[in-house]
Amino acid sequence: MGLSSRQKKILDWLQQTGGTLSSGTITEAFGVSAQTIRKDLNELSDQGLVKRVHGGITLPTTNRNLSFSNRQVMNLGAKQAIAKAIVDSLPEGSSVFLGIGTTPQQIALAMVDHPGLIVVTNNLNVALTLCHNPRIETLLAGGRVRPDDQDIMGEDTTRFFRRFRINYGIFGVGGIGADGTLVDFSPEESHLSQSIIANSEKRILVADASKYLRNAPVISSHLNEVDEFFTDYLPAPLRALCETESVPVIECLPQSELASTLSTAE
């Protein structure tokens, strides 16, 4: 089921406010009836995008990632802003790793008009999207297809990535811990992230603010192994951590702009 514009804004707002919103606050912000908001929240809950609690909603708590189709609509504006900034920074003729997730998919969409790249990926959506740009040479890893994630994983996939020395390794994560630990949802995902980090001249983390303090069970890396961090905006504790670890941060959607966007209710 597709989401309405209001439902997408509710999801974005929930992510940016630490993962809890009251029904009354949402109703007041959008200027619609409580019944209308209740219907919106029930539909979001039915799709697993939020968890209904007394008086409002929270983010779902789980050690399993949401389905790819659900993740596609979450924080879409932030992912598109990150994608544009990333693609604008890639020189013509450079080589790029693009890993799993919905942010790399948005990066591929932003690459459609790029003058020329070599892209190594295991992301099926990335490969299909880049077919529309004949100036991009796309190398797709083999392995086991994960239907729910629309990608290819396994030891064959990781071994394929290890064959390359790439200019820009672009990867996402399942979550970012309070101490800067980068975590993923499975050992396979972790191994792939590690291969990107180990075989890239410049390691670029792409993650919107919702990934901060998000739980996932497998440790992949740490912020101190990242050369650049592209995000929509940084929560204050994460900003301080990046400064401590000397990680350059590119904020693609400042909080003031984000707040303005979310306040425009239909």
Short mmCIF file of C-alpha atoms in Angstrom, two decimals:
data_model
loop_
_atom_site.label_atom_id
_atom_site.label_comp_id
_atom_site.label_asym_id
_atom_site.label_seq_id
_atom_site.Cartn_x
_atom_site.Cartn_y
_atom_site.Cartn_z
CA MET A 1 0.00 0.00 0.00
CA GLY A 2 1.33 3.45 -0.92
CA LEU A 3 1.59 6.16 1.70
CA SER A 4 -0.12 9.52 1.54
CA SER A 5 1.92 12.71 1.73
CA ARG A 6 0.72 13.24 5.29
CA GLN A 7 1.71 9.72 6.33
CA LYS A 8 5.21 10.22 4.88
CA LYS A 9 5.54 13.46 6.84
CA ILE A 10 4.40 11.72 10.02
CA LEU A 11 7.08 9.05 9.51
CA ASP A 12 9.79 11.66 8.89
CA TRP A 13 8.68 13.64 11.94
CA LEU A 14 8.71 10.50 14.10
CA GLN A 15 12.27 9.72 13.04
CA GLN A 16 13.50 13.23 13.84
CA THR A 17 11.87 13.51 17.27
CA GLY A 18 13.61 10.52 18.81
CA GLY A 19 11.00 7.93 17.92
CA THR A 20 7.90 8.94 19.92
CA LEU A 21 4.91 11.15 19.03
CA SER A 22 1.53 11.62 20.67
CA SER A 23 -1.65 11.38 18.61
CA GLY A 24 -2.77 14.76 19.93
CA THR A 25 0.44 16.47 18.81
CA ILE A 26 0.10 14.97 15.32
CA THR A 27 -3.56 15.95 15.05
CA GLU A 28 -2.84 19.54 16.09
CA ALA A 29 0.12 19.88 13.72
CA PHE A 30 -1.80 18.75 10.65
CA GLY A 31 -5.08 20.49 11.48
CA VAL A 32 -7.28 17.49 10.71
CA SER A 33 -9.65 15.41 12.80
CA ALA A 34 -8.52 12.90 15.39
CA GLN A 35 -10.34 10.22 13.40
CA THR A 36 -8.32 11.02 10.28
CA ILE A 37 -5.02 10.80 12.18
CA ARG A 38 -6.15 7.58 13.87
CA LYS A 39 -6.73 6.05 10.42
CA ASP A 40 -3.29 7.23 9.26
CA LEU A 41 -1.58 5.75 12.32
CA ASN A 42 -3.45 2.45 12.04
CA GLU A 43 -2.38 2.08 8.41
CA LEU A 44 1.25 2.85 9.31
CA SER A 45 1.06 0.31 12.11
CA ASP A 46 -0.46 -2.34 9.83
CA GLN A 47 2.54 -1.95 7.49
CA GLY A 48 5.01 -2.31 10.37
CA LEU A 49 6.32 1.23 10.00
CA VAL A 50 5.26 2.37 13.49
CA LYS A 51 4.17 0.76 16.73
CA ARG A 52 0.94 1.93 18.34
CA VAL A 53 1.26 2.75 22.05
CA HIS A 54 -1.14 4.37 24.50
CA GLY A 55 -1.68 7.93 23.32
CA GLY A 56 0.50 7.82 20.23
CA ILE A 57 3.16 5.98 18.22
CA THR A 58 6.79 4.93 18.47
CA LEU A 59 9.29 3.44 16.06
CA PRO A 60 9.15 -0.36 15.90
CA THR A 61 11.81 -2.05 18.04
CA THR A 62 13.29 -5.13 16.43
CA ASN A 63 16.60 -6.81 15.61
CA ARG A 64 15.29 -7.43 12.10
CA ASN A 65 15.30 -4.78 9.42
CA LEU A 66 12.07 -3.53 7.87
CA SER A 67 11.17 -4.77 4.41
CA PHE A 68 12.76 -2.99 1.45
CA SER A 69 9.41 -1.59 0.29
CA ASN A 70 8.78 -0.07 3.74
CA ARG A 71 12.28 1.39 3.94
CA GLN A 72 11.88 2.96 0.49
CA VAL A 73 9.29 5.45 1.79
CA MET A 74 10.97 6.28 5.10
CA ASN A 75 12.97 9.54 5.16
CA LEU A 76 12.82 9.67 1.36
CA GLY A 77 13.54 13.41 1.17
CA ALA A 78 16.63 13.01 3.32
CA LYS A 79 17.90 10.10 1.22
CA GLN A 80 17.38 12.07 -2.00
CA ALA A 81 19.29 15.05 -0.58
CA ILE A 82 22.15 12.77 0.48
CA ALA A 83 22.17 11.11 -2.95
CA LYS A 84 22.42 14.41 -4.84
CA ALA A 85 25.30 15.62 -2.67
CA ILE A 86 27.17 12.33 -3.10
CA VAL A 87 26.79 12.19 -6.87
CA ASP A 88 27.80 15.85 -7.28
CA SER A 89 31.09 14.99 -5.52
CA LEU A 90 32.07 12.04 -7.76
CA PRO A 91 34.59 12.90 -10.51
CA GLU A 92 34.04 11.59 -14.01
CA GLY A 93 35.82 8.30 -14.62
CA SER A 94 36.08 7.28 -10.96
CA SER A 95 35.17 3.87 -9.58
CA VAL A 96 32.51 3.37 -6.92
CA PHE A 97 31.25 0.66 -4.61
CA LEU A 98 27.51 0.90 -3.95
CA GLY A 99 26.26 -1.45 -1.28
CA ILE A 100 22.91 -2.55 0.05
CA GLY A 101 19.94 -0.44 1.10
CA THR A 102 17.56 2.23 -0.06
CA THR A 103 19.97 5.17 0.14
CA PRO A 104 22.28 3.56 -2.47
CA GLN A 105 19.17 3.10 -4.62
CA GLN A 106 18.55 6.86 -4.45
CA ILE A 107 22.23 7.47 -5.25
CA ALA A 108 21.85 5.34 -8.38
CA LEU A 109 18.80 7.36 -9.43
CA ALA A 110 20.85 10.54 -9.02
CA MET A 111 23.61 8.98 -11.18
CA VAL A 112 21.41 8.63 -14.23
CA ASP A 113 22.83 11.85 -15.72
CA HIS A 114 26.43 11.43 -14.50
CA PRO A 115 29.02 11.78 -17.32
CA GLY A 116 30.74 8.48 -16.52
CA LEU A 117 31.65 6.03 -13.72
CA ILE A 118 32.52 2.42 -12.98
CA VAL A 119 30.15 1.02 -10.35
CA VAL A 120 30.54 -2.27 -8.49
CA THR A 121 27.38 -3.31 -6.66
CA ASN A 122 25.32 -6.16 -5.24
CA ASN A 123 22.17 -4.04 -5.19
CA LEU A 124 19.68 -5.19 -7.82
CA ASN A 125 17.86 -1.84 -7.90
CA VAL A 126 21.13 0.00 -8.38
CA ALA A 127 22.10 -2.23 -11.33
CA LEU A 128 18.72 -1.88 -13.02
CA THR A 129 18.70 1.88 -12.57
CA LEU A 130 22.21 2.37 -13.94
CA CYS A 131 21.28 0.47 -17.11
CA HIS A 132 19.69 3.74 -18.21
CA ASN A 133 23.08 5.50 -18.36
CA PRO A 134 25.34 3.96 -21.04
CA ARG A 135 28.27 6.05 -19.71
CA ILE A 136 28.29 4.02 -16.47
CA GLU A 137 29.91 0.59 -16.51
CA THR A 138 28.12 -1.53 -13.93
CA LEU A 139 29.58 -4.72 -12.44
CA LEU A 140 27.02 -6.81 -10.55
CA ALA A 141 28.16 -9.39 -7.99
CA GLY A 142 26.82 -12.93 -8.06
CA GLY A 143 25.50 -14.87 -5.10
CA ARG A 144 22.26 -15.55 -3.27
CA VAL A 145 19.32 -13.25 -4.00
CA ARG A 146 17.51 -11.88 -0.95
CA PRO A 147 13.98 -11.20 -2.23
CA ASP A 148 12.92 -9.10 0.77
CA ASP A 149 15.97 -6.83 0.40
CA GLN A 150 16.28 -6.92 -3.39
CA ASP A 151 20.02 -7.54 -3.30
CA ILE A 152 22.62 -10.32 -3.64
CA MET A 153 24.56 -11.62 -0.64
CA GLY A 154 26.83 -14.42 0.53
CA GLU A 155 30.49 -15.39 0.40
CA ASP A 156 30.55 -15.29 -3.43
CA THR A 157 29.34 -11.68 -3.26
CA THR A 158 31.91 -10.64 -0.68
CA ARG A 159 34.69 -12.44 -2.57
CA PHE A 160 33.72 -10.53 -5.73
CA PHE A 161 34.01 -7.19 -3.91
CA ARG A 162 37.46 -8.15 -2.59
CA ARG A 163 38.78 -8.39 -6.17
CA PHE A 164 38.66 -4.61 -6.63
CA ARG A 165 40.52 -1.53 -5.48
CA ILE A 166 37.91 1.22 -5.73
CA ASN A 167 38.16 5.02 -5.49
CA TYR A 168 34.96 5.62 -3.50
CA GLY A 169 33.37 3.01 -1.24
CA ILE A 170 29.81 4.12 -0.46
CA PHE A 171 28.01 2.09 2.17
CA GLY A 172 25.13 2.36 4.60
CA VAL A 173 24.57 0.74 7.98
CA GLY A 174 21.73 -0.67 10.04
CA GLY A 175 22.50 1.65 12.94
CA ILE A 176 25.06 3.89 14.65
CA GLY A 177 25.73 3.32 18.33
CA ALA A 178 26.27 6.00 20.96
CA ASP A 179 30.01 5.20 20.93
CA GLY A 180 30.27 5.33 17.13
CA THR A 181 29.96 1.60 16.51
CA LEU A 182 28.45 0.85 13.08
CA VAL A 183 26.09 -2.12 13.18
CA ASP A 184 24.16 -4.24 10.68
CA PHE A 185 21.38 -6.81 10.81
CA SER A 186 23.28 -9.93 9.66
CA PRO A 187 26.84 -11.26 9.40
CA GLU A 188 26.49 -11.21 5.59
CA GLU A 189 25.74 -7.48 5.62
CA SER A 190 28.62 -6.89 8.01
CA HIS A 191 31.08 -8.83 5.84
CA LEU A 192 30.06 -6.83 2.78
CA SER A 193 30.51 -3.50 4.58
CA GLN A 194 33.92 -4.63 5.80
CA SER A 195 34.98 -5.57 2.27
CA ILE A 196 33.96 -2.13 1.00
CA ILE A 197 35.92 -0.45 3.79
CA ALA A 198 39.01 -2.61 3.21
CA ASN A 199 39.09 -2.15 -0.58
CA SER A 200 38.29 1.55 -1.02
CA GLU A 201 40.63 4.51 -1.22
CA LYS A 202 37.94 6.77 0.27
CA ARG A 203 35.30 5.28 2.57
CA ILE A 204 31.99 7.13 2.60
CA LEU A 205 29.22 6.40 5.07
CA VAL A 206 25.69 7.36 4.01
CA ALA A 207 23.06 7.36 6.76
CA ASP A 208 20.19 9.65 7.68
CA ALA A 209 19.73 10.80 11.28
CA SER A 210 17.26 8.00 12.05
CA LYS A 211 20.15 5.49 12.08
CA TYR A 212 21.60 7.06 15.25
CA LEU A 213 20.95 4.77 18.26
CA ARG A 214 19.06 2.30 16.05
CA ASN A 215 19.55 -1.28 17.23
CA ALA A 216 21.10 -4.00 15.07
CA PRO A 217 22.98 -7.04 16.39
CA VAL A 218 26.18 -7.33 14.27
CA ILE A 219 29.19 -5.00 14.59
CA SER A 220 30.58 -3.97 11.19
CA SER A 221 32.94 -1.08 11.85
CA HIS A 222 33.36 2.21 13.69
CA LEU A 223 33.04 5.85 12.74
CA ASN A 224 36.81 6.24 13.04
CA GLU A 225 37.20 4.09 9.90
CA VAL A 226 35.10 6.49 7.82
CA ASP A 227 36.67 9.21 5.63
CA GLU A 228 33.42 11.13 5.02
CA PHE A 229 29.92 10.93 6.46
CA PHE A 230 27.00 12.14 4.33
CA THR A 231 23.77 12.62 6.30
CA ASP A 232 20.67 14.81 6.36
CA TYR A 233 21.52 16.39 9.71
CA LEU A 234 23.31 15.40 12.93
CA PRO A 235 21.71 15.02 16.35
CA ALA A 236 23.86 16.94 18.88
CA PRO A 237 25.47 13.86 20.51
CA LEU A 238 26.40 12.40 17.12
CA ARG A 239 27.84 15.74 16.03
CA ALA A 240 30.07 15.81 19.11
CA LEU A 241 31.15 12.21 18.46
CA CYS A 242 32.09 12.98 14.84
CA GLU A 243 34.15 15.95 16.02
CA THR A 244 35.92 13.76 18.57
CA GLU A 245 36.68 11.12 15.93
CA SER A 246 37.68 13.79 13.34
CA VAL A 247 35.13 12.50 10.84
CA PRO A 248 34.27 15.07 8.14
CA VAL A 249 30.49 15.44 7.90
CA ILE A 250 28.44 16.72 4.97
CA GLU A 251 24.96 17.69 6.16
CA CYS A 252 22.67 17.60 3.13
CA LEU A 253 19.42 18.72 4.75
CA PRO A 254 20.00 21.10 7.70
CA GLN A 255 17.58 20.73 10.59
CA SER A 256 16.05 24.17 10.01
CA GLU A 257 15.10 23.20 6.45
CA LEU A 258 13.85 19.82 7.60
CA ALA A 259 11.65 21.38 10.28
CA SER A 260 10.21 23.77 7.71
CA THR A 261 9.42 20.87 5.38
CA LEU A 262 7.73 18.81 8.06
CA SER A 263 5.63 21.73 9.27
CA THR A 264 3.94 22.05 5.86
CA ALA A 265 0.96 19.78 6.44
CA GLU A 266 -1.71 18.97 3.93
#
